[in-house]
Tab-separated table of C-alpha atoms in Angstrom:
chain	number	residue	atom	x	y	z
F	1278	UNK	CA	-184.076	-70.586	-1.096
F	1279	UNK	CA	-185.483	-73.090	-3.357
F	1280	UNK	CA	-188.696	-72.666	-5.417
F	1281	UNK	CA	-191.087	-74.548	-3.150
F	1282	UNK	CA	-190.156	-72.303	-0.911
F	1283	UNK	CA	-190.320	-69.222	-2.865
F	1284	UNK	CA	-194.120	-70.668	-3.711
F	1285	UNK	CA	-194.781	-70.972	-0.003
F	1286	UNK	CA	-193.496	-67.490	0.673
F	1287	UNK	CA	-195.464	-65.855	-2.342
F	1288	UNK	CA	-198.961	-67.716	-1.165
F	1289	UNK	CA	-198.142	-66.035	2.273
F	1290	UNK	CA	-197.839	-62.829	1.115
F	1291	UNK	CA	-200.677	-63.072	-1.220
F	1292	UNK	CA	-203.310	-64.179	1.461
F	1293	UNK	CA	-201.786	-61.884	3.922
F	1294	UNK	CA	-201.259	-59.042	1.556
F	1295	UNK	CA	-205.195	-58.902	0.060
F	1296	UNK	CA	-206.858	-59.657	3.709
F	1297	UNK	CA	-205.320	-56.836	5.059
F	1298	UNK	CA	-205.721	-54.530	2.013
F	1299	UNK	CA	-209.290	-55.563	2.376
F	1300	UNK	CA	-209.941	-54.885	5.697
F	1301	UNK	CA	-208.117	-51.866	5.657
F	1302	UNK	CA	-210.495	-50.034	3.047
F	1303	UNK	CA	-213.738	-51.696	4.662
F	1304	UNK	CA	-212.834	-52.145	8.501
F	1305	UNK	CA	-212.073	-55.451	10.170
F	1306	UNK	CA	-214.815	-54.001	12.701
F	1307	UNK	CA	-217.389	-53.575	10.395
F	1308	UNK	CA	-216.932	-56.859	8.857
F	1309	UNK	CA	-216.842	-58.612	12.142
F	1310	UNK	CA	-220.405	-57.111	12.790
F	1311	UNK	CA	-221.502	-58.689	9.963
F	1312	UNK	CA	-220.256	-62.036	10.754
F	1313	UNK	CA	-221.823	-61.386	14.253
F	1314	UNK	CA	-225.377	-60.753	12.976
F	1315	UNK	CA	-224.849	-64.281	11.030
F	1316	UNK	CA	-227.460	-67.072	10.771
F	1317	UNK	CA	-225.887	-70.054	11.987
F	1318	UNK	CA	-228.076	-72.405	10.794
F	1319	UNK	CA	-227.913	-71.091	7.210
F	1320	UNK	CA	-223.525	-71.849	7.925
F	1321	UNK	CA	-224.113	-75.505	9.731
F	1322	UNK	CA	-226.188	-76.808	6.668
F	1323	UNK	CA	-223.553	-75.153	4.478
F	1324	UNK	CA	-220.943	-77.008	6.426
F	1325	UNK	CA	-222.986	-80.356	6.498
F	1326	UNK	CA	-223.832	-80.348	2.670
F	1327	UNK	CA	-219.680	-79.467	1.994
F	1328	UNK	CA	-219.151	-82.540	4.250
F	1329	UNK	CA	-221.176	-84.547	1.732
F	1330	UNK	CA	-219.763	-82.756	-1.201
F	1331	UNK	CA	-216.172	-84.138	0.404
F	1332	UNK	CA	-217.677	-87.621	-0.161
F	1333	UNK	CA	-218.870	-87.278	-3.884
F	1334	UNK	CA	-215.205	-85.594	-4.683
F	1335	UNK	CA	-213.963	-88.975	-3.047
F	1336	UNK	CA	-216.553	-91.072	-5.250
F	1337	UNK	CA	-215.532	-89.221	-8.426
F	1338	UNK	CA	-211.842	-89.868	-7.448
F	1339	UNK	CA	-212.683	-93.894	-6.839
F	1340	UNK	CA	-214.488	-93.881	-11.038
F	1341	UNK	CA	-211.133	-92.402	-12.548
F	1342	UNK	CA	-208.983	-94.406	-10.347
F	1343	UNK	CA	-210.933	-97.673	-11.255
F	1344	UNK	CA	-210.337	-96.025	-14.939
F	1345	UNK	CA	-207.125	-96.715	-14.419
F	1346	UNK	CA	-207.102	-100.127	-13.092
F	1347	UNK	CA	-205.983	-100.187	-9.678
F	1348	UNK	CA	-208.013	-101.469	-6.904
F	1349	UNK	CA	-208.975	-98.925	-3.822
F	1350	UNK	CA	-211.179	-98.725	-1.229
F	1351	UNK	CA	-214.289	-96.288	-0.912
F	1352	UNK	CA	-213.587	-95.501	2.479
F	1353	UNK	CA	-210.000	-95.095	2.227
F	1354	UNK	CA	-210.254	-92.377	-0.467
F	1355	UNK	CA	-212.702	-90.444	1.765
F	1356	UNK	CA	-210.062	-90.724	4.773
F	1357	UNK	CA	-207.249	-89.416	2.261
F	1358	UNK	CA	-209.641	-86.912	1.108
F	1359	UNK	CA	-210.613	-85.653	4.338
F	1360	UNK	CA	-206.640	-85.743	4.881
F	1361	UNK	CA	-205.843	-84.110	1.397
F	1362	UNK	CA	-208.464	-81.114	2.839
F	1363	UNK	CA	-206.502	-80.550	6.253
F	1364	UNK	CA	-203.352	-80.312	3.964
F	1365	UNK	CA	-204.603	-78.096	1.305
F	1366	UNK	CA	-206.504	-76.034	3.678
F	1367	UNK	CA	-204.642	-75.533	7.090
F	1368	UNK	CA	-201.437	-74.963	5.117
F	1369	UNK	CA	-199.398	-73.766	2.821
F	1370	UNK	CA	-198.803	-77.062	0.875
F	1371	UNK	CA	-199.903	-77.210	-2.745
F	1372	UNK	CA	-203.107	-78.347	-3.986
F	1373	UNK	CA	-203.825	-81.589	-1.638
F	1374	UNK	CA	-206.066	-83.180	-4.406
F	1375	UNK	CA	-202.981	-84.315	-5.984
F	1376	UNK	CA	-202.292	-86.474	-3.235
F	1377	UNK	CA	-205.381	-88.436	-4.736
F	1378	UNK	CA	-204.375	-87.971	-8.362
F	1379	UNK	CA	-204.636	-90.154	-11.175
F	1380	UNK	CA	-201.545	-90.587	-12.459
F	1381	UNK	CA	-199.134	-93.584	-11.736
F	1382	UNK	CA	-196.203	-91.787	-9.358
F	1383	UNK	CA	-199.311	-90.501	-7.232
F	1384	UNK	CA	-201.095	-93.897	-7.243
F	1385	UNK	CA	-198.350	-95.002	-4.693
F	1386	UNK	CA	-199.877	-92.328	-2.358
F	1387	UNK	CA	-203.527	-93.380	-2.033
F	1388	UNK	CA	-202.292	-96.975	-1.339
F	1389	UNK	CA	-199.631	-96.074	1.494
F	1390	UNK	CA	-200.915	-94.775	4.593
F	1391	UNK	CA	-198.422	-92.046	5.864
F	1392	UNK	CA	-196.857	-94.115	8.377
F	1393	UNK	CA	-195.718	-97.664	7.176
F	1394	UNK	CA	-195.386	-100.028	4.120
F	1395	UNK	CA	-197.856	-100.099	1.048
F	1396	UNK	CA	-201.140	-102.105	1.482
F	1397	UNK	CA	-203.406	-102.235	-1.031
F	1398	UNK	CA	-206.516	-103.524	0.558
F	1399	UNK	CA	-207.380	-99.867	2.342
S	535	UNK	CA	-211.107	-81.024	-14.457
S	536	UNK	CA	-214.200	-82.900	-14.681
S	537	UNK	CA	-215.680	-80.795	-12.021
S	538	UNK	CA	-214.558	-77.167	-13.747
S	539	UNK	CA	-215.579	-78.225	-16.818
S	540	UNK	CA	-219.227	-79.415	-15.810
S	541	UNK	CA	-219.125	-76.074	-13.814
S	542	UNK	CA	-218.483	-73.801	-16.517
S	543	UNK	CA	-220.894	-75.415	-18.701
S	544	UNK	CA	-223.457	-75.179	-15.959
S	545	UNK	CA	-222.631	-71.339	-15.426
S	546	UNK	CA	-222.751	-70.790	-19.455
S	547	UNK	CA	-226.608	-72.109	-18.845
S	548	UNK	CA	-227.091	-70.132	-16.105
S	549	UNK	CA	-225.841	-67.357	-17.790
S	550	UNK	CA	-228.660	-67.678	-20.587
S	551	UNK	CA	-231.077	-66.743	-18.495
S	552	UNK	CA	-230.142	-63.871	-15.876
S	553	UNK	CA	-227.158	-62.635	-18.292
S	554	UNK	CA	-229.999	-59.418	-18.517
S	555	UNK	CA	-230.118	-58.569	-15.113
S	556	UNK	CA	-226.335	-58.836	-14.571
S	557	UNK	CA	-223.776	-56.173	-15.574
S	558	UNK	CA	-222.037	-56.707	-18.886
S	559	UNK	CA	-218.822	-56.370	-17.611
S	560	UNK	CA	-219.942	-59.629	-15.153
S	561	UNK	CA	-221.250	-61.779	-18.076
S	562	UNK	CA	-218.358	-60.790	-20.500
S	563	UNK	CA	-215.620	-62.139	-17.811
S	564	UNK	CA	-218.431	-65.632	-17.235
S	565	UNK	CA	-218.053	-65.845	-20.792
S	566	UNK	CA	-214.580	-65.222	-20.803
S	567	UNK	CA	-213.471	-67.222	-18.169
S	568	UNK	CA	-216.317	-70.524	-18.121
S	569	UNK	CA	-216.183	-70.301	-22.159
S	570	UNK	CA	-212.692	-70.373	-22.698
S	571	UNK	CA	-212.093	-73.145	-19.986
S	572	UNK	CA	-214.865	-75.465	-21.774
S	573	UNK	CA	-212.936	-74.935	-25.294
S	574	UNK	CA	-209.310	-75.517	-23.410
S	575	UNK	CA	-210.560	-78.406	-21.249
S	576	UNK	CA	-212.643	-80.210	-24.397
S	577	UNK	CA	-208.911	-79.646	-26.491
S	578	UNK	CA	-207.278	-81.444	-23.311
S	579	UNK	CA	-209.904	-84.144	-23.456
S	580	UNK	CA	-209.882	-84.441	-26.997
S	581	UNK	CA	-206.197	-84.650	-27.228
S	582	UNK	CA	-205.306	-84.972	-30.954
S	583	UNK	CA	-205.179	-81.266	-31.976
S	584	UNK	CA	-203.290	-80.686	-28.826
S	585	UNK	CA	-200.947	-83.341	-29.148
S	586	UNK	CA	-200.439	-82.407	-32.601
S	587	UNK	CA	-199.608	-78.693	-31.817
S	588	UNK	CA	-197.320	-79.878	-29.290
S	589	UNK	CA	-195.004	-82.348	-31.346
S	590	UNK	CA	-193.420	-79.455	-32.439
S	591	UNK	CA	-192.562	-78.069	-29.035
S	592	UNK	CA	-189.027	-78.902	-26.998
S	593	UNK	CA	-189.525	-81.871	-24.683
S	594	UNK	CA	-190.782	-80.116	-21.438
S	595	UNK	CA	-193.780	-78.656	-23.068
S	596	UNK	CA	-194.648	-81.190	-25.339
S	597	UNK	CA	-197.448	-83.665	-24.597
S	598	UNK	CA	-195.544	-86.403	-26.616
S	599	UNK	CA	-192.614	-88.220	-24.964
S	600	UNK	CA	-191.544	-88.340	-21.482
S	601	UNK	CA	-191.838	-84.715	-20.395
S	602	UNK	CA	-193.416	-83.267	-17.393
S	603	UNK	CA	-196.724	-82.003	-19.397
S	604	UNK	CA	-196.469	-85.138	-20.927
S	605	UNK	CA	-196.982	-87.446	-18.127
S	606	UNK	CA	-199.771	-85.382	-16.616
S	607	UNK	CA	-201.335	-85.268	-19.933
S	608	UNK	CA	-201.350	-89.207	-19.929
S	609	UNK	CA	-202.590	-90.020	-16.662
S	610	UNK	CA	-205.348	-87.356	-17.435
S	611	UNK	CA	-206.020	-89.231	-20.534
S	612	UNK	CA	-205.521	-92.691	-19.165
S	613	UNK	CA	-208.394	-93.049	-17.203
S	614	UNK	CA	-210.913	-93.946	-20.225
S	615	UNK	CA	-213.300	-91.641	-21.991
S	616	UNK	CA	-216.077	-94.059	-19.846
S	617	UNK	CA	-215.078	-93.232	-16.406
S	618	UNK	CA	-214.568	-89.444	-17.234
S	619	UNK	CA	-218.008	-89.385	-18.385
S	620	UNK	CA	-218.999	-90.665	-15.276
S	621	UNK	CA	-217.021	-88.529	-13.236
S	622	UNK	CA	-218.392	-85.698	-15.277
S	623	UNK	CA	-221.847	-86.734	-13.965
S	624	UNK	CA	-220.812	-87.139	-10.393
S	625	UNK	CA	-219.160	-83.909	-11.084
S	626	UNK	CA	-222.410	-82.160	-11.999
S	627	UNK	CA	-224.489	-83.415	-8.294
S	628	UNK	CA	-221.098	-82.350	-6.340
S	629	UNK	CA	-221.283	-78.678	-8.348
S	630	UNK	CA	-224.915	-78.552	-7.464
S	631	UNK	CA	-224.239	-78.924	-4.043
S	632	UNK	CA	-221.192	-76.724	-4.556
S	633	UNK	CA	-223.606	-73.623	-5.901
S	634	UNK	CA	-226.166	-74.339	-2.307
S	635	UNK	CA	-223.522	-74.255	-0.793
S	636	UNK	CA	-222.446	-70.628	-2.017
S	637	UNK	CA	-225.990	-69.227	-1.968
S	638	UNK	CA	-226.483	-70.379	2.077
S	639	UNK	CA	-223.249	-68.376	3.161
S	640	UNK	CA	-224.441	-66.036	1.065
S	641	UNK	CA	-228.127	-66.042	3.220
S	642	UNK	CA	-225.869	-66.284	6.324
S	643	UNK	CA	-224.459	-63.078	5.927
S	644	UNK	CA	-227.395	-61.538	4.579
S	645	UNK	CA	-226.692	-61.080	0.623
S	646	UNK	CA	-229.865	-61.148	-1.153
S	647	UNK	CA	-228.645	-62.822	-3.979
S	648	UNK	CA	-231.078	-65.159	-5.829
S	649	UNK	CA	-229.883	-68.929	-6.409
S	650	UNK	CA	-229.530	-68.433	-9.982
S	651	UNK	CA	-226.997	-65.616	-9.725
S	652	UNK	CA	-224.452	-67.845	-8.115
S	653	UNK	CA	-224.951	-70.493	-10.647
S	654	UNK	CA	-223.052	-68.236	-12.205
S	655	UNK	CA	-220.909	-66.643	-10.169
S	656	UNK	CA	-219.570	-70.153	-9.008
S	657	UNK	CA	-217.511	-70.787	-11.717
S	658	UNK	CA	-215.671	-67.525	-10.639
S	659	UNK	CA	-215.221	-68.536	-7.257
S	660	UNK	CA	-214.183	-71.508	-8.059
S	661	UNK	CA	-211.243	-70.802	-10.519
S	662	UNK	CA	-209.866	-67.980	-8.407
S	663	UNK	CA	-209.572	-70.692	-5.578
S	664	UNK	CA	-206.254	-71.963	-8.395
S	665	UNK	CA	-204.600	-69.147	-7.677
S	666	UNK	CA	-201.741	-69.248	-5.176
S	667	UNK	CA	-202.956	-68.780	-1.241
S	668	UNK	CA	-203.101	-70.404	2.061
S	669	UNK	CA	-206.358	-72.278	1.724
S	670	UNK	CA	-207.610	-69.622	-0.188
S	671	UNK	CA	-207.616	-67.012	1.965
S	672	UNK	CA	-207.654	-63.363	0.645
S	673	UNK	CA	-208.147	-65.016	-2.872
S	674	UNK	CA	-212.090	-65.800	-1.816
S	675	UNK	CA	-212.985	-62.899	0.107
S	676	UNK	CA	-211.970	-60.230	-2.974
S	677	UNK	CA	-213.441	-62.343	-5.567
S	678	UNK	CA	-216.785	-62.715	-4.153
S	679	UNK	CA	-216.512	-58.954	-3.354
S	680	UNK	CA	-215.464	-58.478	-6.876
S	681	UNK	CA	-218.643	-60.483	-8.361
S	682	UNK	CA	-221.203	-59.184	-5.634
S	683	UNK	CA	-220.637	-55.564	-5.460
S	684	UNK	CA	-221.814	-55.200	-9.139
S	685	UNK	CA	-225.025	-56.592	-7.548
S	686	UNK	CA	-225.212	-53.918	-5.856
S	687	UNK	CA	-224.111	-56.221	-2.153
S	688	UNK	CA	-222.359	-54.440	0.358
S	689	UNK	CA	-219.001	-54.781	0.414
S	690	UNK	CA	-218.879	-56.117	3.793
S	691	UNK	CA	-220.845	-58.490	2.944
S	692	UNK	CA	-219.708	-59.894	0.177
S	693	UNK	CA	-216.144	-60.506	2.129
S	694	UNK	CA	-218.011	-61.484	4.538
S	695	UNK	CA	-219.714	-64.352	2.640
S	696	UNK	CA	-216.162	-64.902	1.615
S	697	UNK	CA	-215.177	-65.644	5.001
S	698	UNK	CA	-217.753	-67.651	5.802
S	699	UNK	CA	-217.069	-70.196	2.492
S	700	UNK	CA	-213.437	-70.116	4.196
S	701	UNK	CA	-214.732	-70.866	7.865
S	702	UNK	CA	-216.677	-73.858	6.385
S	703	UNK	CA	-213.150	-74.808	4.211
S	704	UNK	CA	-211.308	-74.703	7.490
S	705	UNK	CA	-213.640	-76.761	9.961
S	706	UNK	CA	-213.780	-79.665	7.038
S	707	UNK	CA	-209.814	-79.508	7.004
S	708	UNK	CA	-209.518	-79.671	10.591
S	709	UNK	CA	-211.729	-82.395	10.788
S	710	UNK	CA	-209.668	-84.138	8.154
S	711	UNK	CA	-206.626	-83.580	10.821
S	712	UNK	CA	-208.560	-85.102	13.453
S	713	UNK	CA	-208.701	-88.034	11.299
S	714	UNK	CA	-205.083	-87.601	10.196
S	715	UNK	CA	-204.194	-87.530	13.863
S	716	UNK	CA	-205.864	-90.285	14.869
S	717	UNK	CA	-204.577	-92.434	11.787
S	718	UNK	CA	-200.977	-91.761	12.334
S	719	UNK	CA	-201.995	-92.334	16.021
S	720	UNK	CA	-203.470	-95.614	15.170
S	721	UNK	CA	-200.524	-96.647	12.737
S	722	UNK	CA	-197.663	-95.775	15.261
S	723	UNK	CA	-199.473	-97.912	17.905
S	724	UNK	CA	-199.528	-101.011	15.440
S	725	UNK	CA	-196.141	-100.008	14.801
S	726	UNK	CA	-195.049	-100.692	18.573
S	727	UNK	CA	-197.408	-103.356	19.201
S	728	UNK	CA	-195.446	-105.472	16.186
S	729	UNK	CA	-191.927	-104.282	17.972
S	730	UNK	CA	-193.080	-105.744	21.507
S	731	UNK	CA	-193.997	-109.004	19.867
S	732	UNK	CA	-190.576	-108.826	18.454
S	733	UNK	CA	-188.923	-108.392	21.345
């Protein structure tokens, strides 16, 4: 098995491995009763305000990219971003962000969508 | 980086005024932890002493030449000490947002936890989220129990404000694989529209 591999397996075990040691010493049930007793609205303007927070990361990204000299678009960013969160978030991939990196190899990357040829217009 | 750093220093402010009604275990690992990343991060920034510790280093960990650390250091350093200073600004609205953001799951699970606390705490929850974990899973839920217990929160509680940071982590992602979907979806129908007019 190769190391990316061995990294994928380890973040497994290490998100599987402390949820159930946690739920084991406090009870799944008793944590679930607490989620149950939630206030919603308190979560949706949590959820709306990370939304927004998705779009300043994607501003910040667009000043050190500029930084750098090549030419993106706003909007583009945001879609990658919002595409770097599914990746980073809904599995076990390595930090998404870098898909949105500053550095030359990744620069590629924010230009290309993941189906066809470069375009740099966004 | 732009973002831990102008979280860290906005915990270490934090920190001057509550650090009395927190535990001193809790403050001595905010210290720790949001002090020591402001001194490594300004050294990164900063580059010289850095670079000069490092030419003495074999290629793969020196930030000089055409090593790994190297070329990350560059492109960290290439983007102009002007547009990291704006980024650190844009940095400091998103980790404002970021702390809300804490302090309502923490009000939707019913920690009574003042605002100021997690100005604070943030930087915590924050760096453990660099530690290795699907979507941060597991990670989340026993740091925030780790930092809200001592506050005398329940310990259902505070995993279950962890779960609820993750819940909000996960509908954002799938919403950015709606758009991935529909993208690719988008692209491959281009795709075959340019074959037919081919053909």
């Amino acid at each position: 098995m190769d190391k990316k591999r061995w990294l994928n397996l380890l973040r497994i075990l290490i998100s599987v491995g402390i949820l159930t040691v946690l739920f084991w010493r406090i009870g799944l049930g008793e944590t679930l009763t607490v989620l149950r007793q939630a206030d919603l609205r308190c979560w949706l303007i949590a959820l709306g305000l990370f939304l927004c927070s998705l779009a300043i990361r994607a501003w910040r990204w667009l000043v050190l990219i500029r930084g750098l000299g090549a030419v993106v678009n706003f909007w583009r960013l945001l879609r990658l971003y919002f595409v770097g969160a599914f990746l980073t978030r809904c599995s076990p991939v390595p930090s998404a962000a870098m898909l949105c990196g500053p550095s030359n190899s990744h620069r590629t990357l924010i230009l290309r969508p993941p189906w066809g040829p470069s375009s740099s217009t966004g | 980086m732009t973002g831990l750093l102008t979280l860290f220093a906005m915990g270490l402010t934090a920190l001057l005024f509550i650090a009395r009604r927190l535990p001193i275990e809790l403050t001595a690992v905010i210290v720790g932890v949001a002090g020591g990343g402001l001194i490594v991060g300004g050294m990164i920034l900063e580059g010289r002493l850095l670079k000069r510790l490092g030419a003495c280093l074999p290629a793969p960990l020196s930030l000089t030449g055409e090593g790994p650390l190297a070329k990350i250091y560059a492109a960290v350093t290439g983007c102009g000490r002007r547009a990291i200073l704006q980024a650190c600004a844009i940095s400091l609205f998103f980790n404002l947002l970021n702390v809300l953001i804490n302090w309502l799951c923490g009000q939707t699970v019913g920690a009574q936890v003042g605002l100021g606390y997690f100005f604070a705490i943030t930087p915590l929850l924050s760096v453990s989220g660099l530690i290795p974990s699907i979507g941060g899973w597991g990670v989340r839920e026993a740091t925030s129990a780790a930092l809200l217990m001592p506050l005398g929160v329940d310990e259902r509680v505070a995993v279950a404000l962890g779960l609820a940071l993750g819940a909000i982590n996960l509908t954002a992602g799938l919403s950015g694989g709606v758009i991935y979907a529909l993208e690719g979806w988008m692209g491959l129908r281009a795709n075959a529209q340019k074959v037919d007019r081919l053909v």
